[in-house]
PDB file of C-alpha atoms in Angstrom:
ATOM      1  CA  UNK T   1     -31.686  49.192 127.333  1.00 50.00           C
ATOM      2  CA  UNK T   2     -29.805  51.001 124.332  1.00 54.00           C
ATOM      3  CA  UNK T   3     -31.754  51.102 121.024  1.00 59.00           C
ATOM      4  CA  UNK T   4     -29.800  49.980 118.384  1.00 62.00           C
ATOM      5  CA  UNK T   5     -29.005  52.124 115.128  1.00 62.00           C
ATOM      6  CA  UNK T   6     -31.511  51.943 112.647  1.00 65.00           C
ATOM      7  CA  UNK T   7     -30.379  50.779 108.875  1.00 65.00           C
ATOM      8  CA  UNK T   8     -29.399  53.792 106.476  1.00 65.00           C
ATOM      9  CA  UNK T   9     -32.618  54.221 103.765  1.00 72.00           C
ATOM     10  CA  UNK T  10     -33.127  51.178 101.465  1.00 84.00           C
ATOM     11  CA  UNK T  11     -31.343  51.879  98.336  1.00 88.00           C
ATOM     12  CA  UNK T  12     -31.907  48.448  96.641  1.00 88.00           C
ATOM     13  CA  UNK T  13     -34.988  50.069  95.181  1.00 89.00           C
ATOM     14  CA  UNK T  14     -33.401  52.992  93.759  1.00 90.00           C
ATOM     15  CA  UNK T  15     -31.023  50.474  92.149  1.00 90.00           C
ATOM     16  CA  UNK T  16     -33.752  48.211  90.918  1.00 90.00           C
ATOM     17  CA  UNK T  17     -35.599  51.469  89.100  1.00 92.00           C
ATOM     18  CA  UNK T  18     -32.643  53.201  87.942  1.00 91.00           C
ATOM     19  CA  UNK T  19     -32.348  49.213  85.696  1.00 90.00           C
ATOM     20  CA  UNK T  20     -36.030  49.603  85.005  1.00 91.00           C
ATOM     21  CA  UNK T  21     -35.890  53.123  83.737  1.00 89.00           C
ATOM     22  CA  UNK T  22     -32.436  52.659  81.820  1.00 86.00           C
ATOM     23  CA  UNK T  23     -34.386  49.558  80.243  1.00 86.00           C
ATOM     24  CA  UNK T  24     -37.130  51.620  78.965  1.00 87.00           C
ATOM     25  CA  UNK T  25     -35.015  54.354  78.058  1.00 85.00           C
ATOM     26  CA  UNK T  26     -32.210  52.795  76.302  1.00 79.00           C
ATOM     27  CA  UNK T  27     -33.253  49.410  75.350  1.00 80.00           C
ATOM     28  CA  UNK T  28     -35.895  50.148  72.329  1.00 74.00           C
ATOM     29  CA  UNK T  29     -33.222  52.780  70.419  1.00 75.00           C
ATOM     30  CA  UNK T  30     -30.200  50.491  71.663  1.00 70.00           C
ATOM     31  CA  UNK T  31     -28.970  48.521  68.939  1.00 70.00           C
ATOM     32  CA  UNK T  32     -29.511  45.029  68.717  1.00 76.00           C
ATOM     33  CA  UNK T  33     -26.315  43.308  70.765  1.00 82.00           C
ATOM     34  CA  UNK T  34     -25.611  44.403  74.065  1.00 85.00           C
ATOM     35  CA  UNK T  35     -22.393  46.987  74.173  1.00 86.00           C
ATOM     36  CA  UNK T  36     -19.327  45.701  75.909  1.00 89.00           C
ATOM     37  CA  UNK T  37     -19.655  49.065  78.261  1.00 89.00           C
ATOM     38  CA  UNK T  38     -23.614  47.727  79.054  1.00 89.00           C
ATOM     39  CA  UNK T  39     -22.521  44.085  79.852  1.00 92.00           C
ATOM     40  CA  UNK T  40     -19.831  45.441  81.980  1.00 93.00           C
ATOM     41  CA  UNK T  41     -21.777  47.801  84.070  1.00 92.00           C
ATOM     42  CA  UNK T  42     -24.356  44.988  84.185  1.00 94.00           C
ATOM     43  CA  UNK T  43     -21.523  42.918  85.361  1.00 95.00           C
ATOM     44  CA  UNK T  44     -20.520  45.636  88.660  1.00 95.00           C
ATOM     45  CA  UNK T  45     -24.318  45.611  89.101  1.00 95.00           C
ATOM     46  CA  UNK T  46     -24.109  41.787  89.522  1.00 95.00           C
ATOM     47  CA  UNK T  47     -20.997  41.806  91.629  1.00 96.00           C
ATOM     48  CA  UNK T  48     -22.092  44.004  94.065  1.00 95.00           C
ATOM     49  CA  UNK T  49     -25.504  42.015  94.403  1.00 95.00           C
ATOM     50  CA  UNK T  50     -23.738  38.640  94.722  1.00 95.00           C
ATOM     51  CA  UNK T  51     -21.470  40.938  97.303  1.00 94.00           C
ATOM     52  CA  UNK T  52     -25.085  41.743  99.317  1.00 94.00           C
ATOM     53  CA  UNK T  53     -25.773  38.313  99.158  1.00 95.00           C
ATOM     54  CA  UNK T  54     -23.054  37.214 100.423  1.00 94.00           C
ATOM     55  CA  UNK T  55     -22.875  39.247 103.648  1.00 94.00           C
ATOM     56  CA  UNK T  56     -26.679  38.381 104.614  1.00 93.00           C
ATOM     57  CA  UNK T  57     -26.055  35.132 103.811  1.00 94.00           C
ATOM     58  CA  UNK T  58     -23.003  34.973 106.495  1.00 93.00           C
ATOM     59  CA  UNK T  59     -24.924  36.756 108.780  1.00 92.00           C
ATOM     60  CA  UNK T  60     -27.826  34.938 109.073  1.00 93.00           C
ATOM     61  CA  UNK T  61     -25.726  31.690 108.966  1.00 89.00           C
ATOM     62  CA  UNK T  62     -24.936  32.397 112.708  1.00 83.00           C
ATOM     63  CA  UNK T  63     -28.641  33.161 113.463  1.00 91.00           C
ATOM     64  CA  UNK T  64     -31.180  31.434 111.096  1.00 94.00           C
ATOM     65  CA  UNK T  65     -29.871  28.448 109.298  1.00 91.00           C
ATOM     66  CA  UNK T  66     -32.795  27.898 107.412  1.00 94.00           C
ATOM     67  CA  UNK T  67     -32.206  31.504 106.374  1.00 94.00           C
ATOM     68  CA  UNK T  68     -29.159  31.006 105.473  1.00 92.00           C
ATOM     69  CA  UNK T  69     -29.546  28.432 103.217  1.00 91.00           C
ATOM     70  CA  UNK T  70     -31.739  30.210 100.560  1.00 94.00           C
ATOM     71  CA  UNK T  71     -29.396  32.754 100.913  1.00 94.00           C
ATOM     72  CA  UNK T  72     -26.450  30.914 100.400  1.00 92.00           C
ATOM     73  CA  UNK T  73     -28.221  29.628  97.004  1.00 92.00           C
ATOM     74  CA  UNK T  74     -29.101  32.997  96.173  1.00 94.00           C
ATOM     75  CA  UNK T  75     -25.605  33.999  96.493  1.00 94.00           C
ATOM     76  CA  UNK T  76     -24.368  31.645  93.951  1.00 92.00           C
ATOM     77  CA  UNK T  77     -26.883  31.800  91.567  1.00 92.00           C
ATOM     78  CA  UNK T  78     -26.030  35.446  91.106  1.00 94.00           C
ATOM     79  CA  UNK T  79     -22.267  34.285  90.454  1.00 92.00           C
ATOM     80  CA  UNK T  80     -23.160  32.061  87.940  1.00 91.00           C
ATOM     81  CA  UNK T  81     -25.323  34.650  85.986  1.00 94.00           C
ATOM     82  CA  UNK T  82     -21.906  37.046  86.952  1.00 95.00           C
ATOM     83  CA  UNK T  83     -19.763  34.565  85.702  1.00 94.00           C
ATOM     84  CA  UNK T  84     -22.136  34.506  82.264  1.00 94.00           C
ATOM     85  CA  UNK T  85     -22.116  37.991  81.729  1.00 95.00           C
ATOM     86  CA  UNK T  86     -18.178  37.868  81.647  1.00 94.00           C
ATOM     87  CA  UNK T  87     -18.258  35.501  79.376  1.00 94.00           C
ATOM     88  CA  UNK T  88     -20.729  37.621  77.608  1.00 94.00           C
ATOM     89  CA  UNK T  89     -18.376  40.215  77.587  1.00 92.00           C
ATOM     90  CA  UNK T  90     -15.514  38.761  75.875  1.00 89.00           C
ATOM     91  CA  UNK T  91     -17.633  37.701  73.132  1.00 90.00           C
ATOM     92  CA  UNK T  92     -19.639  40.910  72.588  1.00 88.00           C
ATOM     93  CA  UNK T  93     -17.707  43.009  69.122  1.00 83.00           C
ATOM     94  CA  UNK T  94     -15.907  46.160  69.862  1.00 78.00           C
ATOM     95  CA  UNK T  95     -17.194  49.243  68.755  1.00 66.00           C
ATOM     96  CA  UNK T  96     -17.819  48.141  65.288  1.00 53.00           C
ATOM     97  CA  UNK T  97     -15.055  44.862  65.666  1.00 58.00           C
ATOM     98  CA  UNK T  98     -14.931  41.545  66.290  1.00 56.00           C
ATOM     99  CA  UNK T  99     -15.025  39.739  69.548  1.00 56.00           C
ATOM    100  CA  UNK T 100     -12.031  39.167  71.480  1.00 58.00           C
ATOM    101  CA  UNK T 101      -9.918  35.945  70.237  1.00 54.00           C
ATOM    102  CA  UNK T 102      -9.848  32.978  72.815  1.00 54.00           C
ATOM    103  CA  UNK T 103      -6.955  33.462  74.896  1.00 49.00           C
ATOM    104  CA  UNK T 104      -4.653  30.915  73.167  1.00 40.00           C
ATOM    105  CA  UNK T 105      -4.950  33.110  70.150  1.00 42.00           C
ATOM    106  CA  UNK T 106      -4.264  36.439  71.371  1.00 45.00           C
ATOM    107  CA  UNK T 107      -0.479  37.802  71.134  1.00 39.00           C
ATOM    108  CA  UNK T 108       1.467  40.454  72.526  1.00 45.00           C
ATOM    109  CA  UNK T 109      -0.154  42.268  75.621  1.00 42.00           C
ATOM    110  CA  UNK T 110      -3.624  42.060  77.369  1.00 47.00           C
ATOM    111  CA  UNK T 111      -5.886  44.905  75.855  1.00 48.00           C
ATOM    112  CA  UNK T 112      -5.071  47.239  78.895  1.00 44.00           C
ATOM    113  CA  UNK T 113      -6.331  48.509  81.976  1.00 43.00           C
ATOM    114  CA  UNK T 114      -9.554  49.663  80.836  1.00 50.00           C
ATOM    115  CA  UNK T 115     -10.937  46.320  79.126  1.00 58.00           C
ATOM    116  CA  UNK T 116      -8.978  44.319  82.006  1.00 71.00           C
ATOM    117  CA  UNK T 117     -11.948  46.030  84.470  1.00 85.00           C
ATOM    118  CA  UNK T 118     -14.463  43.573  84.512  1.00 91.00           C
ATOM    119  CA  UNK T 119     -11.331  40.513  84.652  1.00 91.00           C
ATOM    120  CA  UNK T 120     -10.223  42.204  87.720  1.00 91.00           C
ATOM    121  CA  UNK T 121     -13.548  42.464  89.718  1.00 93.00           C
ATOM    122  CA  UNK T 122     -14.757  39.106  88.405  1.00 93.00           C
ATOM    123  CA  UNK T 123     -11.477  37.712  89.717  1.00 93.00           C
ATOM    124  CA  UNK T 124     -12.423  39.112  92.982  1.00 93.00           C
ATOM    125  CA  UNK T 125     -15.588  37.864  92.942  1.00 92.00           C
ATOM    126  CA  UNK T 126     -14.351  34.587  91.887  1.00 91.00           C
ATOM    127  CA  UNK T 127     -12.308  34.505  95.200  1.00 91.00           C
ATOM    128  CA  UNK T 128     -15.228  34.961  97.276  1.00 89.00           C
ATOM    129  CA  UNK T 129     -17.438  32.271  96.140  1.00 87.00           C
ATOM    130  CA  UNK T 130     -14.496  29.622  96.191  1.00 87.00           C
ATOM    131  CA  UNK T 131     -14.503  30.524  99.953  1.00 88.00           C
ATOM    132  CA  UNK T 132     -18.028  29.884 100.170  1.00 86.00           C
ATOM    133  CA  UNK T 133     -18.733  27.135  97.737  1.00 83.00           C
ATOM    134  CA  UNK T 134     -17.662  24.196  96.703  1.00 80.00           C
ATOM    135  CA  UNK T 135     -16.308  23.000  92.933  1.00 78.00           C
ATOM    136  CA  UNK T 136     -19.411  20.921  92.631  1.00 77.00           C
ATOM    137  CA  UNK T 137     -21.624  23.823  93.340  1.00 74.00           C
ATOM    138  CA  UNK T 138     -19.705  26.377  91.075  1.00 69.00           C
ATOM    139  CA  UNK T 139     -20.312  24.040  88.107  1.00 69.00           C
ATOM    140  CA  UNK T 140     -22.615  25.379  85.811  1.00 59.00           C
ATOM    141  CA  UNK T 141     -24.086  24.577  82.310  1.00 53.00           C
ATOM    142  CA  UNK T 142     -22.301  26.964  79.550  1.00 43.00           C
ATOM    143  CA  UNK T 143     -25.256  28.098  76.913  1.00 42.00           C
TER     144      UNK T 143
END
């Protein structure tokens, strides 16, 4: 009987100390409001989470049901605090500006490739829940 391959080493704690030790580093010198470049690394932090969630979630859905399920809710309550921290994003100032205008406001061009970033992987992440979710269970209370 072949063995099968053992996972690579758990990173997930790495990841969950590097957040600890940038909080303790950063956050007490850090200026009051979180920078747009903080909420959108928070953001890919979030995504690929809700990303790890996702695939145990569809793997244990062919094993475990009842794993599944807490999974599943897991999975999108990590989009809706994704979804949150784009919105975050968009109203966090520039560097020393204002936030961005609603959309209906804006003129000319998007703000370019670097600011559309976070658009571009929460539009990918978007795509992935509506595959897994339903409209009712996307819906979410806006603060």
């Amino acid at each position: 009987m072949q063995r099968p391959t053992e996972p690579a080493q758990d990173f997930v704690p790495f990841a969950t100390a590097a957040i600890d030790f940038h909080q303790a580093l950063n956050l007490p010198a850090s200026p009051l409001v979180a920078s747009r470049s903080e909420l959108d690394s928070l953001h890919a932090h979030l995504t690929s989470l809700l990303a790890l969630l996702d695939a145990h979630a569809q793997r244990a859905g062919k094993l475990l049901p009842t794993l599944a399920r807490p999974l599943a809710a897991a999975r999108l309550r990590a989009w809706q605090v994704t979804d949150l921290l784009h919105t975050a994003f968009h109203a966090a100032p520039h560097d020393g500006g204002e936030p961005d205008p609603p959309s209906d406001l804006r003129s000319g061009l998007p703000e370019g490739a670097p600011e559309l970033t976070i658009c571009h992987r929460h539009q990918r992440a978007s795509r992935l829940l509506r595959r897994r979710a339903t409209p009712t269970d996307l819906r979410h209370d806006r603060p």
